[in-house]
XYZ file of C-alpha atoms in Angstrom:
375
model
C -17.936 16.115 10.100
C -18.873 15.281 6.686
C -17.590 11.781 7.188
C -18.784 10.317 10.574
C -17.382 6.830 10.013
C -13.770 8.469 10.445
C -14.137 8.607 14.239
C -16.011 5.171 14.542
C -14.757 2.867 12.210
C -16.618 -0.328 11.712
C -18.027 -2.171 14.947
C -15.819 -5.085 14.401
C -12.933 -3.163 14.349
C -13.283 -1.464 17.691
C -14.485 -4.830 18.992
C -10.969 -6.475 18.103
C -9.559 -3.597 19.656
C -11.094 -3.736 22.906
C -10.641 -7.440 23.335
C -6.763 -7.152 22.014
C -6.127 -4.357 24.837
C -7.906 -6.023 27.679
C -5.708 -7.191 30.268
C -8.308 -9.703 31.368
C -8.637 -11.146 28.020
C -7.669 -14.753 27.405
C -6.191 -15.934 23.966
C -9.604 -17.735 23.380
C -11.488 -14.652 23.386
C -9.577 -13.006 20.945
C -9.475 -16.249 18.917
C -13.282 -16.770 18.919
C -13.712 -12.977 17.483
C -11.473 -13.265 14.673
C -12.839 -16.950 13.724
C -16.270 -15.321 13.601
C -15.296 -14.474 9.682
C -13.316 -17.355 8.633
C -12.331 -15.502 5.602
C -10.343 -12.678 8.067
C -8.810 -15.886 9.950
C -7.144 -17.092 6.674
C -5.912 -13.716 5.772
C -4.794 -12.908 9.160
C -2.679 -16.112 9.274
C -1.061 -15.377 5.807
C 0.070 -11.826 7.144
C 1.101 -13.712 10.332
C 3.376 -16.074 8.229
C 4.775 -13.206 6.326
C 8.625 -12.393 6.385
C 8.173 -10.209 9.296
C 7.547 -13.044 11.897
C 10.422 -15.298 10.449
C 12.214 -14.519 13.983
C 9.281 -15.893 15.740
C 8.292 -18.714 13.788
C 7.078 -17.274 10.579
C 5.846 -19.887 7.972
C 4.863 -22.397 10.703
C 2.062 -20.740 12.433
C -0.979 -22.549 11.549
C -3.503 -21.293 14.106
C -4.198 -17.869 16.019
C -3.757 -19.314 19.298
C -0.277 -19.688 18.653
C 0.289 -16.360 16.791
C -1.253 -14.784 20.125
C 1.306 -16.710 22.323
C 4.162 -15.669 20.204
C 3.008 -12.049 19.198
C 0.526 -10.800 21.859
C -3.094 -9.741 22.117
C -2.347 -6.244 20.392
C -0.057 -7.126 17.558
C -2.743 -9.618 16.389
C -5.488 -7.328 17.117
C -4.087 -4.398 15.019
C -3.232 -6.756 12.005
C -6.947 -8.026 12.514
C -8.032 -4.376 12.334
C -5.895 -3.568 9.206
C -7.636 -6.814 7.273
C -11.179 -5.330 8.406
C -10.422 -2.183 6.657
C -9.016 -3.952 3.551
C -11.983 -5.997 3.183
C -14.332 -2.814 3.380
C -12.651 -1.390 0.277
C -15.181 -0.824 -2.548
C -14.911 -2.972 -5.474
C -13.875 -1.559 -8.981
C -10.977 0.913 -10.032
C -11.011 3.123 -6.899
C -11.066 0.112 -4.446
C -8.098 -1.618 -6.363
C -6.165 1.602 -6.334
C -6.846 1.513 -2.291
C -5.908 -2.227 -2.311
C -2.561 -1.209 -4.032
C -2.135 1.300 -1.388
C -2.685 -1.344 1.286
C 0.001 -3.811 -0.624
C 2.236 -0.837 -0.503
C 2.088 -0.614 3.441
C 2.736 -4.145 3.874
C 6.046 -4.082 1.431
C 6.882 -0.828 3.379
C 6.463 -2.818 6.663
C 8.433 -5.855 5.543
C 11.393 -3.308 4.797
C 11.022 -1.464 7.830
C 11.203 -4.629 10.025
C 14.494 -5.988 7.998
C 16.152 -2.476 8.202
C 15.506 -2.109 11.970
C 18.435 -2.418 14.210
C 17.013 -1.012 17.290
C 15.750 -3.847 19.578
C 13.510 -1.841 21.509
C 11.581 -1.091 18.568
C 11.848 -4.443 16.359
C 8.944 -6.016 17.747
C 6.665 -2.918 16.950
C 8.168 -1.169 13.555
C 6.079 -3.467 11.255
C 3.065 -2.794 12.723
C 3.672 0.952 12.833
C 4.719 1.132 9.429
C 1.711 -0.892 8.110
C -0.633 1.988 9.707
C 1.865 5.052 8.498
C -0.464 5.927 6.021
C -3.768 5.263 7.759
C -5.049 8.449 7.130
C -4.370 7.825 3.299
C -6.542 4.557 3.608
C -9.179 5.890 5.349
C -9.823 9.176 3.113
C -9.636 6.514 0.095
C -12.281 4.668 1.500
C -14.754 7.479 3.152
C -14.139 10.463 0.621
C -12.711 9.237 -2.537
C -14.145 11.943 -4.603
C -12.505 14.764 -2.586
C -9.233 12.673 -2.739
C -9.275 12.541 -6.542
C -9.915 16.504 -6.826
C -6.921 16.979 -4.543
C -4.573 14.638 -6.676
C -6.042 16.558 -9.988
C -4.800 19.687 -8.469
C -1.589 18.475 -7.706
C -1.111 17.432 -11.044
C -2.003 20.650 -12.347
C 0.973 22.105 -10.642
C 3.212 19.371 -12.069
C 4.250 17.791 -8.576
C 5.908 14.501 -9.194
C 4.046 11.837 -7.337
C 5.716 10.390 -4.129
C 7.699 13.445 -3.711
C 7.739 15.519 -0.622
C 6.673 18.777 -2.072
C 3.623 17.000 -3.449
C 3.224 15.199 0.170
C 3.318 18.648 1.758
C 0.977 20.405 -0.781
C -1.412 17.661 -0.510
C -1.462 18.044 3.387
C -2.074 21.655 3.028
C -5.227 21.164 0.768
C -6.373 18.700 3.356
C -6.257 21.220 5.831
C -8.113 23.755 3.490
C -10.825 21.313 3.185
C -11.388 19.391 6.305
C -9.427 21.327 9.127
C -6.887 18.770 9.301
C -4.344 17.023 7.377
C -4.343 13.556 6.235
C -1.424 12.356 8.416
C -3.008 14.202 11.441
C -5.999 12.482 10.627
C -5.083 8.906 10.550
C -3.138 9.803 13.742
C -6.113 11.200 15.404
C -8.046 8.151 14.420
C -5.500 5.835 15.806
C -5.607 7.503 19.013
C -9.556 7.542 19.253
C -9.174 3.659 18.371
C -7.022 3.305 21.709
C -3.776 2.565 19.892
C -0.310 3.289 21.910
C 1.446 6.711 21.616
C 4.183 5.058 19.710
C 1.997 3.809 17.054
C 0.418 7.323 16.270
C 3.888 8.968 16.568
C 5.242 6.584 14.270
C 2.401 7.449 11.590
C 3.787 11.100 11.191
C 6.263 11.586 8.533
C 9.959 12.761 8.932
C 12.489 13.453 6.516
C 16.269 12.931 6.850
C 17.731 16.690 7.254
C 21.386 15.455 7.459
C 22.250 12.516 5.550
C 25.374 12.017 7.726
C 23.784 12.187 11.337
C 22.912 9.013 12.705
C 19.621 8.887 13.884
C 18.307 7.556 17.420
C 14.886 7.216 19.331
C 11.919 8.643 18.034
C 13.545 10.722 15.253
C 14.791 6.853 13.850
C 11.692 5.606 13.894
C 9.764 8.164 12.356
C 12.476 8.583 9.238
C 12.653 4.736 9.043
C 9.098 4.202 8.860
C 8.886 7.171 6.302
C 11.853 6.191 4.274
C 10.752 2.466 3.877
C 7.204 3.654 2.794
C 8.549 5.821 0.058
C 11.056 3.132 -1.072
C 8.248 0.362 -1.294
C 5.937 3.087 -3.431
C 8.963 3.641 -5.926
C 9.812 -0.317 -6.156
C 5.837 -0.931 -6.969
C 6.241 1.719 -9.764
C 9.139 -0.021 -11.710
C 7.944 -1.719 -14.293
C 6.990 -5.485 -14.499
C 8.191 -6.428 -17.851
C 11.601 -7.743 -19.161
C 13.434 -10.893 -17.326
C 13.505 -11.538 -13.951
C 17.139 -10.428 -13.905
C 16.424 -7.230 -15.476
C 13.818 -6.567 -13.256
C 16.194 -7.412 -10.052
C 18.762 -5.306 -11.918
C 16.373 -2.234 -11.775
C 15.385 -2.753 -8.175
C 18.763 -3.034 -7.154
C 19.854 0.494 -8.821
C 16.810 1.841 -6.944
C 18.077 0.566 -3.736
C 21.441 1.929 -4.324
C 19.890 5.605 -4.921
C 18.171 4.910 -1.674
C 21.366 3.928 0.112
C 22.690 7.306 -1.066
C 20.533 9.299 1.041
C 19.527 6.984 3.864
C 21.950 4.353 4.616
C 24.496 6.442 7.188
C 21.395 7.919 8.931
C 19.612 4.357 9.268
C 22.910 2.797 10.040
C 22.654 0.582 7.033
C 25.302 -1.140 5.081
C 24.846 -0.129 1.642
C 26.603 -3.518 -0.059
C 23.941 -5.543 1.451
C 20.612 -3.836 0.905
C 20.026 -5.145 -2.305
C 20.018 -8.589 -0.974
C 17.929 -7.932 1.820
C 15.267 -6.014 -0.384
C 15.178 -8.964 -2.695
C 14.459 -11.388 0.164
C 11.477 -9.434 0.817
C 10.353 -8.637 -2.437
C 9.843 -12.397 -2.895
C 8.001 -12.699 0.394
C 5.705 -9.692 -0.497
C 4.900 -11.077 -3.985
C 3.690 -14.324 -2.597
C 1.612 -11.996 0.104
C -0.154 -9.977 -2.275
C -0.901 -12.989 -4.664
C -2.600 -14.701 -1.720
C -4.665 -11.682 -0.645
C -5.516 -11.193 -4.355
C -4.335 -7.329 -4.670
C -4.068 -6.223 -8.322
C -0.487 -4.588 -8.754
C -1.470 -2.057 -11.336
C -4.076 -0.395 -13.491
C -3.638 -2.960 -16.558
C -4.517 -5.838 -14.294
C -7.778 -3.966 -12.891
C -8.802 -2.830 -16.300
C -8.106 -5.990 -17.935
C -10.240 -8.115 -15.194
C -13.044 -5.467 -15.691
C -13.001 -5.817 -19.149
C -13.105 -9.209 -19.451
C -16.098 -9.507 -17.203
C -17.964 -6.985 -19.182
C -17.131 -8.997 -22.094
C -18.640 -12.139 -20.497
C -21.703 -10.102 -20.339
C -21.705 -8.276 -23.705
C -24.977 -7.724 -25.788
C -25.126 -9.282 -29.270
C -22.724 -7.695 -31.777
C -24.158 -4.963 -33.824
C -26.991 -4.046 -31.294
C -27.275 -0.723 -29.950
C -26.192 -2.007 -26.550
C -23.167 -3.617 -27.855
C -22.225 -0.044 -29.232
C -23.034 1.777 -25.942
C -21.148 -1.166 -24.018
C -18.183 -0.463 -26.605
C -18.265 3.211 -25.857
C -18.077 2.891 -22.271
C -15.546 0.402 -22.412
C -13.187 2.771 -24.407
C -14.347 5.504 -22.139
C -12.861 3.542 -19.052
C -9.979 2.686 -20.837
C -9.026 6.288 -21.620
C -9.515 7.004 -18.050
C -6.881 4.264 -16.964
C -4.436 5.517 -19.467
C -4.948 9.065 -18.254
C -4.125 8.168 -15.016
C -1.111 6.131 -15.921
C 0.175 9.294 -17.586
C -0.269 11.480 -14.368
C 1.767 9.287 -12.246
C 4.477 8.788 -14.861
C 3.958 5.501 -15.686
C 6.903 3.799 -18.106
C 6.416 3.503 -21.723
C 6.528 -0.367 -21.699
C 3.793 -0.442 -19.194
C 1.679 1.994 -21.018
C 2.099 0.003 -24.492
C 1.099 -3.236 -22.350
C -1.817 -1.691 -20.643
C -3.241 -0.540 -23.962
C -2.883 -3.495 -25.838
C -4.884 -5.446 -23.069
C -7.310 -2.637 -23.160
C -7.821 -3.019 -26.856
C -7.911 -6.763 -26.806
C -10.624 -7.042 -24.263
C -12.707 -3.752 -25.295
C -12.726 -5.005 -28.975
C -12.733 -8.780 -28.430
C -9.334 -9.053 -30.466
C -7.374 -12.341 -30.703
C -4.348 -10.364 -31.013
C -3.110 -6.474 -30.856
C 0.287 -5.447 -32.547
C 1.963 -2.082 -31.960
C 4.009 -0.680 -34.619
C 6.531 2.116 -33.842
C 7.659 4.486 -36.522
C 11.377 5.242 -36.469
C 11.983 8.726 -36.409
C 15.785 8.336 -37.682
C 14.351 6.947 -41.132
C 12.364 10.043 -41.994
């Protein structure tokens, strides 16, 4: 009740969905609606040409008429709706955090489509996984303060980010606060927007109970979406330092652990998984680059500090001292958030150096580590 936008969404989202669902619509009607926003049309084509659409001409689709002919009204309309939500995200640290959530959903969707072996689901699993965490995106957009309070409470309980226990605890906190879980909220709003039941079903998480049982039907769909969403989140947490070979090796190790608990249930070949993930990882990096998504707090903080530095008052003035204090306070908050999510030490060092360099207008920052074995 305190967030009426949850039930309605932006008018353009509903307009797109109404056109996309109408059997009487023509391709031109949906194209005209999306072309009212040229920026959206450009971003939409980038999504359409991502790895998901390789089977239907991905990389070669240059106009929305062809996209609709290949994919149908509903698929294009839902992707357009996801971009409307993306464009509504606020600027600043909170907005960039939600943009990373959007990037995660795209990564998970690419993986789910790559892994899916059920022909009845393969044409829909990408979109289902994109919206698997719709509730998360909407809460971050409309109630960021309440969401941060919940995250702080979960941190106090020392629940590991991304773990099943943390997910269940957060759903319980949401029910206590709003009378509904975050997942239930996303599925309910999707239903109000008129999305089909297969979408709302896939948006609900389901964990594997028996790793040796091969899953089928609705159970397979929900576990696949849940598992790929978790895997995408873990892959995004890996440090982006070191050589490309070292980074690929780290991803391969993570994928090997994923295979131990999921390969048999999802009918995946463990020996091929690393190669399949690498192919999708490269396509995903191109996509987030095209959309301008900052992949970690250090990128966001550095960009903000650089922007602030360009407007910095004269050195030594009271205004300059106040601006420096604010920059350093913001830097401390960034590092606190990274500590809470268990960021690797190398990423912490890199972020700290970037923040100090920008805040203090330094040419270089050198980190000296004390060798405890020598004392």
